[in-house]
Amino acid sequence: MNIAVVGTGYVGLVTGTCFAETGNEVVCIDVDADKVQRMQQGEVPIYEPGLKTLFDRNTRQNRLQFTTSLEEGIKDAEVIFLALPTPPNGDGSADLSYILKVAAQLADLITDYTVIVDKSTVPVGTADQVHDTLASKISPELFDVVSNPEFLREGVAVDDFLKPERVIIGTESQRARNIMERLYKPFVRQGNPIYFMDVRSAEMTKYAANSFLATKITFMNDIANLCERVGANVDQVRIGIGSDSRIGKRFLFPGVGYGGSCFPKDVEALVRTGQDYDYDLRILQSVIEVNNRQKRILADKLVQYLGEDLCNKTIGIWGLAFKPNTDDIREAPALYIIQELLDRHATIKAYDPEAMENIRTRFGDQVHLVSDAYEAVIDVDALLIITEWSVFRTPNFEVMKSLMKQPIIFDGRNLYETDYMAKKGFYYESIGREVVDGG
Ligand SMILES: NC(=O)c1ccc[n+]([C@@H]2O[C@H](COP(=O)([O-])OP(=O)(O)OC[C@H]3O[C@@H](n4cnc5c(N)ncnc54)[C@H](O)[C@@H]3O)[C@@H](O)[C@H]2O)c1
Ligand SMILES: O=c1ccn([C@@H]2O[C@H](COP(=O)(O)OP(=O)(O)O[C@H]3O[C@H](CO)[C@@H](O)[C@H](O)[C@H]3O)[C@@H](O)[C@H]2O)c(=O)[nH]1
């Protein structure tokens, strides 16, 4: 099938590459000329495990191509995916201008029946708006607008796309449904379902899923904070409740708050949708509040221990990306923690396996970026662990102790056992567990 993907970011590039991998002819379109040129020259502009191999294979075989021209990119497409940004407006609502602008352009270009698929995360009613934009210029018989929200996670995006737990397709058109089913069949051969539903329910499913997961994490963060106060260990509580299949083991890991380009903006946008319909989503309002507090928790713990003024202190940081296996720093807790430390005049040394370029772009030379984890602890007064990259899980603590000015660790991801850290001679604070002082 001939497919066009408009918007070649984390979602668009993975979508385009994976559809090419199942034999489709894919053209990816992006307004960012520099990005398009890099991709045309064989460079994958984001870090996503497994993507480069698929990208190389499909570009080599000319099944995956790139252009800045919408007209050229969509000319043979039976299906056009919109994988465009939907960032938050000032009031928390989703900015639909990218989607509606492209919809208006498509209205001038489509001449044969085409399925327009909304893959971006958009509020209920957006597909109708896209439909109306097109229908104001071309016959509704020339197109269908389908909602096909994407559930991939960064860091495992290729796996998630190739083996989705479910595919959601919102459409009332049998013709569009048949095309979408044909396209997705290769990805659900192990029996995972494709759920067809009405467009509005599909749009809502995406927000409900992200908001539920953000709530689950936030609930655990709240419980973790209480565990600290009552002398319980949140890791044991997590295992205790997670083994109840009604609760489930996943997404119960407490930490420094959820970040990334999706949960923060999508929870806000759903609250906003509620307000538009005179309905207060109180649970989600609390989730936002608790998460904002949680993003500061590691800096708060540090300040409580080292004092308000950090002007003579050097703080090491492990992990800057919002989660492991990505270079993405959008809404990363690290951004908030770094800003807090800078406001308190601390010197910062930081290391992340993939996200340092993005941090350099954001903070310039205010953050001293180093080339490995051990370098980030040389002469530091304390180490903050913000992202749980695997490489941080079993460090040589003897070496660390010999490098650090003081053996103090604030661990936002509960990477180590508290008893072990005490035995190794560290002052060690984590999330929802006892503080130990082995010094
Ligand atoms: N990142 C994720 O993990 C994820 C997962 C599921 C859903 N989503 C949703 O998918 C959508 C895209 O997210 P993303 O993370 O891929 O965004 P992104 O910012 O990484 O990529 C968006 C791309 O669109 C391009 N673009 C902007 N205007 C354009 C135009 N007029 N024509 C062509 N290209 C244009 C940008 O240059 C950019 O390359 C959002 O709605 C997001 O909420 C994201
Ligand atoms: O137990 C957990 C799990 C996650 N997180 C945090 O939650 C955030 C989001 O993590 P994750 O969901 O793994 O990454 P995303 O790539 O943001 O993926 C989410 O957002 C995407 C965009 O909408 C959806 O497609 C995915 O299904 C959804 O999981 C990160 O800051 C994680 O550190 C925790 O703190 N504890």
Coordinates of C-alpha atoms and ligand atoms in Angstrom, one line a residue:
M1 CA 0.0 0.0 0.0
N2 CA 1.2 3.6 -0.6
I3 CA 1.3 5.5 2.6
A4 CA 2.2 9.0 3.6
V5 CA 3.1 10.0 7.2
V6 CA 2.9 13.8 7.9
G7 CA 5.2 14.7 10.8
T8 CA 8.4 12.7 11.3
G9 CA 9.0 12.8 15.0
Y10 CA 9.0 10.0 17.6
V11 CA 5.6 8.7 16.4
G12 CA 5.8 9.5 12.7
L13 CA 9.2 8.1 12.1
V14 CA 8.5 4.9 14.0
T15 CA 5.1 4.5 12.2
G16 CA 6.6 5.1 8.8
T17 CA 9.5 2.8 9.3
C18 CA 7.4 0.0 10.7
F19 CA 4.8 0.2 7.9
A20 CA 7.7 0.1 5.4
E21 CA 9.0 -3.0 7.2
T22 CA 5.7 -4.8 6.4
G23 CA 6.2 -4.1 2.7
N24 CA 4.3 -0.8 2.2
E25 CA 5.7 2.1 0.2
V26 CA 6.0 5.0 2.7
V27 CA 6.8 8.6 2.3
C28 CA 7.5 10.6 5.4
I29 CA 6.9 14.4 5.2
D30 CA 8.2 17.0 7.6
V31 CA 8.5 20.8 7.5
D32 CA 11.9 20.6 9.2
A33 CA 14.1 20.7 6.2
D34 CA 17.3 20.0 8.2
K35 CA 15.7 16.9 9.7
V36 CA 14.5 15.7 6.3
Q37 CA 17.9 16.2 4.8
R38 CA 19.6 14.2 7.6
M39 CA 17.1 11.3 7.1
Q40 CA 17.7 11.4 3.3
Q41 CA 21.4 11.0 4.1
G42 CA 20.7 8.0 6.2
E43 CA 20.7 9.5 9.7
V44 CA 18.0 8.7 12.3
P45 CA 17.5 12.0 14.1
I46 CA 16.2 10.5 17.4
Y47 CA 17.6 7.7 19.6
E48 CA 15.2 4.8 19.7
P49 CA 16.4 1.2 20.2
G50 CA 16.1 -1.0 17.1
L51 CA 15.0 1.9 14.8
K52 CA 18.2 2.3 12.9
T53 CA 18.3 -1.3 11.6
L54 CA 14.8 -1.1 10.3
F55 CA 15.4 2.4 8.9
D56 CA 18.5 1.3 7.1
R57 CA 16.9 -1.7 5.5
N58 CA 13.8 0.1 4.3
T59 CA 15.6 3.2 3.0
R60 CA 18.1 1.0 1.2
Q61 CA 15.2 -0.8 -0.5
N62 CA 13.5 2.6 -1.3
R63 CA 10.4 1.7 0.6
L64 CA 10.9 4.5 3.0
Q65 CA 11.5 8.0 1.7
F66 CA 11.5 11.6 3.0
T67 CA 10.4 14.9 1.7
T68 CA 9.5 18.4 2.8
S69 CA 6.8 18.7 0.1
L70 CA 3.3 17.7 1.2
E71 CA 2.1 17.7 -2.4
E72 CA 4.9 15.3 -3.5
G73 CA 4.7 13.1 -0.4
I74 CA 0.9 12.4 -0.6
K75 CA 0.5 12.2 -4.4
D76 CA 0.1 8.3 -4.5
A77 CA -1.0 7.8 -0.9
E78 CA -4.1 5.7 -0.2
V79 CA -3.6 6.4 3.5
I80 CA -2.2 9.6 5.1
F81 CA -1.2 9.4 8.7
L82 CA -1.1 12.7 10.7
A83 CA 1.6 12.3 13.4
L84 CA 1.8 16.0 14.1
P85 CA 2.5 17.8 17.4
T86 CA -0.4 18.6 19.7
P87 CA 1.4 20.6 22.4
P88 CA -0.4 22.3 25.2
N89 CA -1.9 25.8 24.8
G90 CA -1.4 28.2 27.8
D91 CA -4.7 26.9 29.3
G92 CA -3.7 23.2 29.1
S93 CA -5.9 22.5 26.1
A94 CA -4.3 20.7 23.1
D95 CA -3.1 23.0 20.3
L96 CA -4.7 21.6 17.2
S97 CA -3.3 24.2 14.8
Y98 CA -0.7 21.8 13.3
I99 CA -3.4 19.2 12.5
L100 CA -6.0 21.7 11.2
K101 CA -3.4 23.5 9.1
V102 CA -2.3 20.3 7.3
A103 CA -6.0 19.3 7.0
A104 CA -6.6 22.5 5.1
Q105 CA -3.6 21.9 2.9
L106 CA -4.8 18.4 2.1
A107 CA -8.2 19.8 1.0
D108 CA -6.4 21.4 -1.9
L109 CA -4.4 18.3 -2.8
I110 CA -6.6 15.3 -2.5
T111 CA -8.2 14.1 -5.8
D112 CA -8.8 10.4 -5.3
Y113 CA -10.3 8.5 -2.3
T114 CA -7.9 8.7 0.6
V115 CA -8.1 7.7 4.3
I116 CA -6.8 10.4 6.6
V117 CA -5.7 8.9 9.8
D118 CA -5.2 10.9 13.0
K119 CA -2.4 9.3 14.9
S120 CA -1.7 12.3 17.0
T121 CA -3.2 12.5 20.5
V122 CA -6.2 14.8 20.0
P123 CA -9.3 15.7 22.1
V124 CA -12.7 14.2 21.3
G125 CA -14.2 16.0 18.3
T126 CA -11.0 16.7 16.5
A127 CA -11.6 14.1 13.7
D128 CA -14.9 15.9 13.1
Q129 CA -13.1 19.2 12.8
V130 CA -10.6 17.6 10.3
H131 CA -13.6 16.2 8.4
D132 CA -15.3 19.6 8.3
T133 CA -12.1 21.3 7.1
L134 CA -11.8 18.9 4.2
A135 CA -15.5 18.8 3.5
S136 CA -15.5 22.6 3.1
K137 CA -13.5 22.2 -0.1
I138 CA -13.8 18.6 -1.4
S139 CA -16.6 16.0 -1.6
P140 CA -16.9 13.8 1.5
E141 CA -16.9 10.9 -0.9
L142 CA -13.2 11.5 -1.6
F143 CA -12.1 10.8 2.0
D144 CA -12.7 9.3 5.4
V145 CA -11.2 10.6 8.6
V146 CA -10.1 7.8 11.0
S147 CA -8.9 8.0 14.6
N148 CA -6.0 5.6 15.3
P149 CA -4.4 6.7 18.5
E150 CA -0.8 5.5 19.1
F151 CA 0.1 3.8 22.3
L152 CA 3.9 3.3 21.8
R153 CA 6.3 4.1 24.6
E154 CA 9.5 5.9 23.9
G155 CA 12.5 3.7 24.5
V156 CA 10.6 0.6 23.3
A157 CA 8.7 2.3 20.5
V158 CA 9.7 -0.1 17.7
D159 CA 8.7 -3.2 19.8
D160 CA 5.5 -1.5 20.9
F161 CA 4.6 -0.7 17.3
L162 CA 5.5 -4.1 15.8
K163 CA 3.7 -6.0 18.6
P164 CA 0.9 -3.7 19.9
E165 CA -1.2 -5.1 22.8
R166 CA -4.2 -3.7 20.9
V167 CA -4.9 -1.4 18.0
I168 CA -7.7 1.1 18.3
I169 CA -9.4 2.2 15.2
G170 CA -12.2 4.7 15.3
T171 CA -14.3 4.9 12.1
E172 CA -17.9 4.5 11.0
S173 CA -16.8 3.8 7.3
Q174 CA -16.6 0.2 6.2
R175 CA -14.3 1.2 3.3
A176 CA -11.8 2.9 5.7
R177 CA -12.2 0.0 8.1
N178 CA -11.2 -2.6 5.5
I179 CA -8.1 -0.6 4.5
M180 CA -7.0 -0.1 8.1
E181 CA -7.5 -3.8 8.9
R182 CA -5.3 -4.8 5.9
L183 CA -2.6 -2.4 7.1
Y184 CA -2.5 -3.6 10.7
K185 CA -3.0 -7.3 10.2
P186 CA 0.7 -8.1 10.0
F187 CA 1.2 -6.6 13.5
V188 CA -1.5 -8.7 15.3
R189 CA -0.7 -12.1 14.0
Q190 CA -0.2 -13.4 17.5
G191 CA -3.9 -12.7 18.2
N192 CA -3.8 -9.3 19.8
P193 CA -7.0 -7.5 19.0
I194 CA -7.9 -4.7 16.6
Y195 CA -10.8 -2.9 18.3
F196 CA -13.0 -1.0 15.9
M197 CA -15.2 1.7 17.5
D198 CA -16.8 5.1 16.8
V199 CA -14.4 8.0 16.3
R200 CA -15.1 9.8 19.5
S201 CA -14.6 6.7 21.7
A202 CA -11.3 6.1 20.0
E203 CA -10.1 9.6 20.7
M204 CA -11.3 9.3 24.3
T205 CA -9.6 5.9 24.8
K206 CA -6.2 7.5 24.3
Y207 CA -6.7 10.2 26.9
A208 CA -8.3 7.7 29.3
A209 CA -5.4 5.3 29.0
N210 CA -2.7 7.9 29.6
S211 CA -4.6 9.5 32.4
F212 CA -5.2 6.2 34.1
L213 CA -1.5 5.3 33.9
A214 CA -0.4 8.7 35.2
T215 CA -2.9 8.2 38.1
K216 CA -1.5 4.8 38.9
I217 CA 2.1 6.2 39.1
T218 CA 0.9 9.2 41.1
F219 CA -1.0 7.0 43.5
M220 CA 2.1 5.0 44.2
N221 CA 4.2 8.2 44.7
D222 CA 1.7 9.4 47.2
I223 CA 1.8 6.0 49.0
A224 CA 5.6 6.1 48.9
N225 CA 5.7 9.5 50.6
L226 CA 3.5 8.1 53.3
C227 CA 5.6 5.0 53.6
E228 CA 8.6 7.2 54.5
R229 CA 6.6 8.8 57.3
V230 CA 5.1 5.6 58.8
G231 CA 8.3 3.5 58.5
A232 CA 7.0 1.2 55.7
N233 CA 9.0 0.1 52.6
V234 CA 7.2 1.1 49.4
D235 CA 9.0 -1.6 47.3
Q236 CA 7.5 -4.3 49.5
V237 CA 4.1 -2.6 49.4
R238 CA 4.4 -2.4 45.6
I239 CA 5.1 -6.1 45.3
G240 CA 2.3 -6.8 47.8
I241 CA -0.4 -5.0 45.9
G242 CA 0.9 -5.6 42.4
S243 CA 0.5 -9.4 42.8
D244 CA -3.2 -8.8 42.9
S245 CA -4.1 -9.2 39.2
R246 CA -6.9 -6.7 39.6
I247 CA -4.1 -4.1 40.3
G248 CA -1.3 -5.5 38.2
K249 CA 2.5 -5.2 38.6
R250 CA 3.3 -2.6 36.0
F251 CA 3.4 1.1 36.4
L252 CA 3.6 1.0 40.1
F253 CA 7.2 2.1 40.4
P254 CA 7.5 5.2 42.6
G255 CA 10.0 7.9 41.6
V256 CA 10.5 11.5 40.8
G257 CA 7.1 12.0 39.1
Y258 CA 6.0 11.2 35.6
G259 CA 7.4 13.3 32.7
G260 CA 7.8 13.0 29.0
S261 CA 5.9 14.5 26.1
C262 CA 2.6 12.7 26.8
F263 CA 1.4 12.2 30.3
P264 CA 1.8 15.8 31.6
K265 CA 0.1 17.3 28.5
D266 CA -2.5 14.7 28.1
V267 CA -3.7 14.7 31.7
E268 CA -3.9 18.5 31.5
A269 CA -5.8 18.4 28.2
L270 CA -8.4 15.9 29.6
V271 CA -9.0 18.1 32.6
R272 CA -9.5 21.0 30.2
T273 CA -11.9 18.9 28.1
G274 CA -13.9 18.2 31.3
Q275 CA -14.0 21.9 32.0
D276 CA -15.3 22.6 28.5
Y277 CA -18.2 20.2 29.3
D278 CA -18.8 21.6 32.8
Y279 CA -17.3 18.5 34.4
D280 CA -14.6 18.7 37.1
L281 CA -12.2 15.8 36.7
R282 CA -11.1 16.1 40.4
I283 CA -9.0 12.9 40.5
L284 CA -6.9 14.2 37.6
Q285 CA -6.6 17.7 39.1
S286 CA -5.0 16.1 42.2
V287 CA -2.8 13.9 40.0
I288 CA -1.3 17.0 38.4
E289 CA -0.8 18.6 41.8
V290 CA 0.8 15.6 43.4
N291 CA 3.0 15.0 40.3
N292 CA 4.2 18.6 40.3
R293 CA 5.2 18.2 44.0
Q294 CA 6.9 14.9 43.3
K295 CA 9.1 16.4 40.6
R296 CA 10.8 18.5 43.2
I297 CA 11.1 15.8 45.9
L298 CA 14.7 14.9 45.2
A299 CA 15.8 18.5 45.3
D300 CA 13.8 19.0 48.5
K301 CA 15.5 16.0 50.2
L302 CA 18.9 17.3 49.1
V303 CA 18.3 20.8 50.5
Q304 CA 17.0 19.4 53.7
Y305 CA 20.2 17.5 54.2
L306 CA 22.8 19.9 52.7
G307 CA 21.1 23.2 53.5
E308 CA 19.3 25.9 51.6
D309 CA 22.3 27.5 50.0
L310 CA 24.2 25.2 47.7
C311 CA 26.7 27.8 46.4
N312 CA 29.8 25.9 47.5
K313 CA 28.4 22.5 46.7
T314 CA 29.0 20.4 43.6
I315 CA 26.1 18.0 42.8
G316 CA 26.5 15.0 40.5
I317 CA 23.5 13.8 38.4
W318 CA 23.0 10.4 36.8
G319 CA 20.2 10.4 34.2
L320 CA 18.7 13.4 32.4
A321 CA 16.2 11.8 29.9
F322 CA 12.6 11.5 31.2
K323 CA 13.0 7.7 31.2
P324 CA 15.8 5.3 30.1
N325 CA 16.5 4.3 26.5
T326 CA 15.6 7.7 25.0
D327 CA 17.3 11.0 24.4
D328 CA 14.0 12.8 25.0
I329 CA 14.0 15.4 27.8
R330 CA 10.5 16.9 27.3
E331 CA 9.0 17.5 30.7
A332 CA 11.8 15.4 32.3
P333 CA 12.0 15.7 36.1
A334 CA 15.7 16.4 35.5
L335 CA 14.8 19.8 34.0
Y336 CA 13.0 20.9 37.2
I337 CA 15.7 19.5 39.5
I338 CA 18.5 21.1 37.5
Q339 CA 16.7 24.5 37.6
E340 CA 16.2 24.2 41.4
L341 CA 19.9 23.5 41.9
L342 CA 20.9 26.3 39.6
D343 CA 18.6 28.7 41.5
R344 CA 20.5 27.7 44.6
H345 CA 23.8 28.3 42.9
A346 CA 25.1 24.7 43.0
T347 CA 27.7 23.5 40.5
I348 CA 26.3 20.6 38.5
K349 CA 28.1 17.7 36.9
A350 CA 25.8 15.4 34.9
Y351 CA 25.9 12.3 32.8
D352 CA 23.3 10.6 30.6
P353 CA 24.0 8.0 28.0
E354 CA 21.8 9.7 25.3
A355 CA 20.2 12.9 26.4
M356 CA 23.2 15.2 27.0
E357 CA 23.0 17.0 23.6
N358 CA 19.4 18.0 24.4
I359 CA 20.4 19.2 27.9
R360 CA 23.3 21.2 26.4
T361 CA 20.8 22.9 24.0
R362 CA 18.6 23.7 27.0
F363 CA 21.1 24.8 29.7
G364 CA 24.3 25.6 27.7
D365 CA 27.4 25.6 29.9
Q366 CA 25.3 26.0 33.1
V367 CA 25.5 22.2 33.5
H368 CA 28.9 20.5 33.2
L369 CA 28.2 17.5 31.1
V370 CA 30.8 14.6 31.4
S371 CA 31.5 11.5 29.4
D372 CA 30.8 8.7 31.9
A373 CA 29.0 8.0 35.1
Y374 CA 32.2 7.9 37.3
E375 CA 33.3 11.3 36.0
A376 CA 30.0 12.7 37.2
V377 CA 30.8 11.9 40.8
I378 CA 34.4 13.2 41.1
D379 CA 34.6 15.6 44.0
V380 CA 30.8 15.9 44.4
D381 CA 29.1 16.6 47.7
A382 CA 26.2 14.4 46.7
L383 CA 24.9 12.3 43.8
L384 CA 21.3 12.5 42.5
I385 CA 20.0 9.6 40.5
I386 CA 17.1 10.8 38.3
T387 CA 16.7 8.2 35.5
E388 CA 17.1 4.5 35.9
W389 CA 19.4 3.7 33.0
S390 CA 20.6 0.0 33.3
V391 CA 24.2 1.2 33.4
F392 CA 23.6 2.8 36.8
R393 CA 22.3 -0.4 38.4
T394 CA 25.5 -2.1 39.5
P395 CA 28.2 0.5 39.8
N396 CA 31.5 -0.1 41.7
F397 CA 30.6 1.6 45.0
E398 CA 34.2 1.4 46.2
V399 CA 35.4 3.4 43.2
M400 CA 32.5 5.9 43.7
K401 CA 33.4 6.4 47.3
S402 CA 37.0 7.1 46.5
L403 CA 35.9 9.7 43.9
M404 CA 33.1 11.5 45.8
K405 CA 33.8 14.3 48.3
Q406 CA 31.1 12.8 50.5
P407 CA 29.5 9.4 50.0
I408 CA 25.9 10.8 49.8
I409 CA 23.3 9.5 47.3
F410 CA 19.7 10.6 46.7
D411 CA 18.2 8.0 44.6
G412 CA 15.0 9.0 42.8
R413 CA 14.5 5.5 41.3
N414 CA 15.2 3.1 44.2
L415 CA 18.0 1.3 42.3
Y416 CA 19.8 -0.2 45.3
E417 CA 18.9 -2.0 48.6
T418 CA 19.0 0.3 51.6
D419 CA 20.9 -2.3 53.8
Y420 CA 23.5 -2.8 51.2
M421 CA 24.1 0.9 50.8
A422 CA 24.5 1.3 54.6
K423 CA 27.0 -1.6 54.5
K424 CA 28.9 0.1 51.7
G425 CA 29.2 3.2 53.9
F426 CA 26.9 5.6 52.1
Y427 CA 24.3 8.1 53.3
Y428 CA 21.4 6.9 51.1
E429 CA 18.0 8.4 50.7
S430 CA 15.5 6.9 48.2
I431 CA 11.8 7.1 47.6
G432 CA 9.4 5.6 50.1
R433 CA 12.0 3.7 52.1
E434 CA 14.0 4.3 55.2
V435 CA 17.0 6.6 55.1
V436 CA 20.3 4.9 55.9
D437 CA 23.5 6.4 57.0
G438 CA 26.5 4.0 56.7
G439 CA 29.0 6.8 57.1
Ligands
LIG1 N1 6.2 10.6 21.7 C1 5.4 9.6 22.0 O1 5.8 8.7 22.7 C2 4.0 9.5 21.6 C3 3.3 8.3 21.7 C4 1.9 8.3 21.3 C5 1.3 9.4 20.8 N2 2.0 10.6 20.7 C6 1.3 11.8 20.1 O2 1.7 11.8 18.7 C7 1.9 13.2 18.3 C8 3.3 13.4 17.8 O3 4.2 13.3 18.9 P1 5.8 13.2 18.6 O4 6.4 12.9 20.0 O5 6.1 12.3 17.5 O6 6.1 14.7 18.2 P2 7.5 15.3 17.7 O7 7.5 16.7 18.1 O8 8.6 14.3 18.0 O9 7.3 15.2 16.1 C9 6.4 16.0 15.4 C10 7.0 16.3 14.0 O10 6.0 17.0 13.2 C11 6.7 18.0 12.4 N3 5.8 19.0 11.9 C12 5.3 20.1 12.5 N4 4.5 20.7 11.6 C13 4.4 20.0 10.5 C14 3.7 20.2 9.2 N5 2.9 21.2 9.0 N6 4.0 19.3 8.3 C15 4.8 18.2 8.5 N7 5.5 18.0 9.6 C16 5.3 18.9 10.6 C17 7.8 18.5 13.3 O11 8.8 19.1 12.6 C18 8.2 17.2 14.0 O12 9.3 16.6 13.3 C19 1.5 14.0 19.5 O13 0.1 14.3 19.4 C20 1.7 13.1 20.7 O14 0.9 13.4 21.8 C21 3.3 10.7 21.1
LIG2 O1 6.0 2.7 37.1 C1 6.3 3.7 36.5 C2 6.2 3.8 35.1 C3 6.5 5.1 34.5 N1 6.9 6.1 35.3 C4 7.2 7.4 34.6 O2 6.2 7.7 33.7 C5 6.6 8.5 32.6 C6 6.1 7.9 31.3 O3 6.7 6.6 31.1 P1 6.3 5.7 29.9 O4 4.8 5.6 30.0 O5 7.0 4.4 30.0 O6 6.8 6.5 28.7 P2 6.1 7.3 27.5 O7 6.9 7.1 26.3 O8 5.8 8.7 28.0 O9 4.7 6.5 27.1 C7 3.4 7.0 27.6 O10 2.9 8.0 26.8 C8 2.8 7.6 25.4 C9 2.4 8.9 24.6 O11 1.0 9.1 24.7 C10 1.8 6.5 25.2 O12 1.7 6.1 23.9 C11 2.3 5.3 26.1 O13 1.4 4.2 26.0 C12 2.5 5.8 27.5 O14 3.0 4.7 28.3 C13 8.2 8.5 32.8 O15 8.6 9.7 33.3 C14 8.5 7.4 33.7 O16 9.6 7.6 34.5 C15 7.1 6.0 36.6 O17 7.4 7.0 37.3 N2 6.8 4.8 37.2

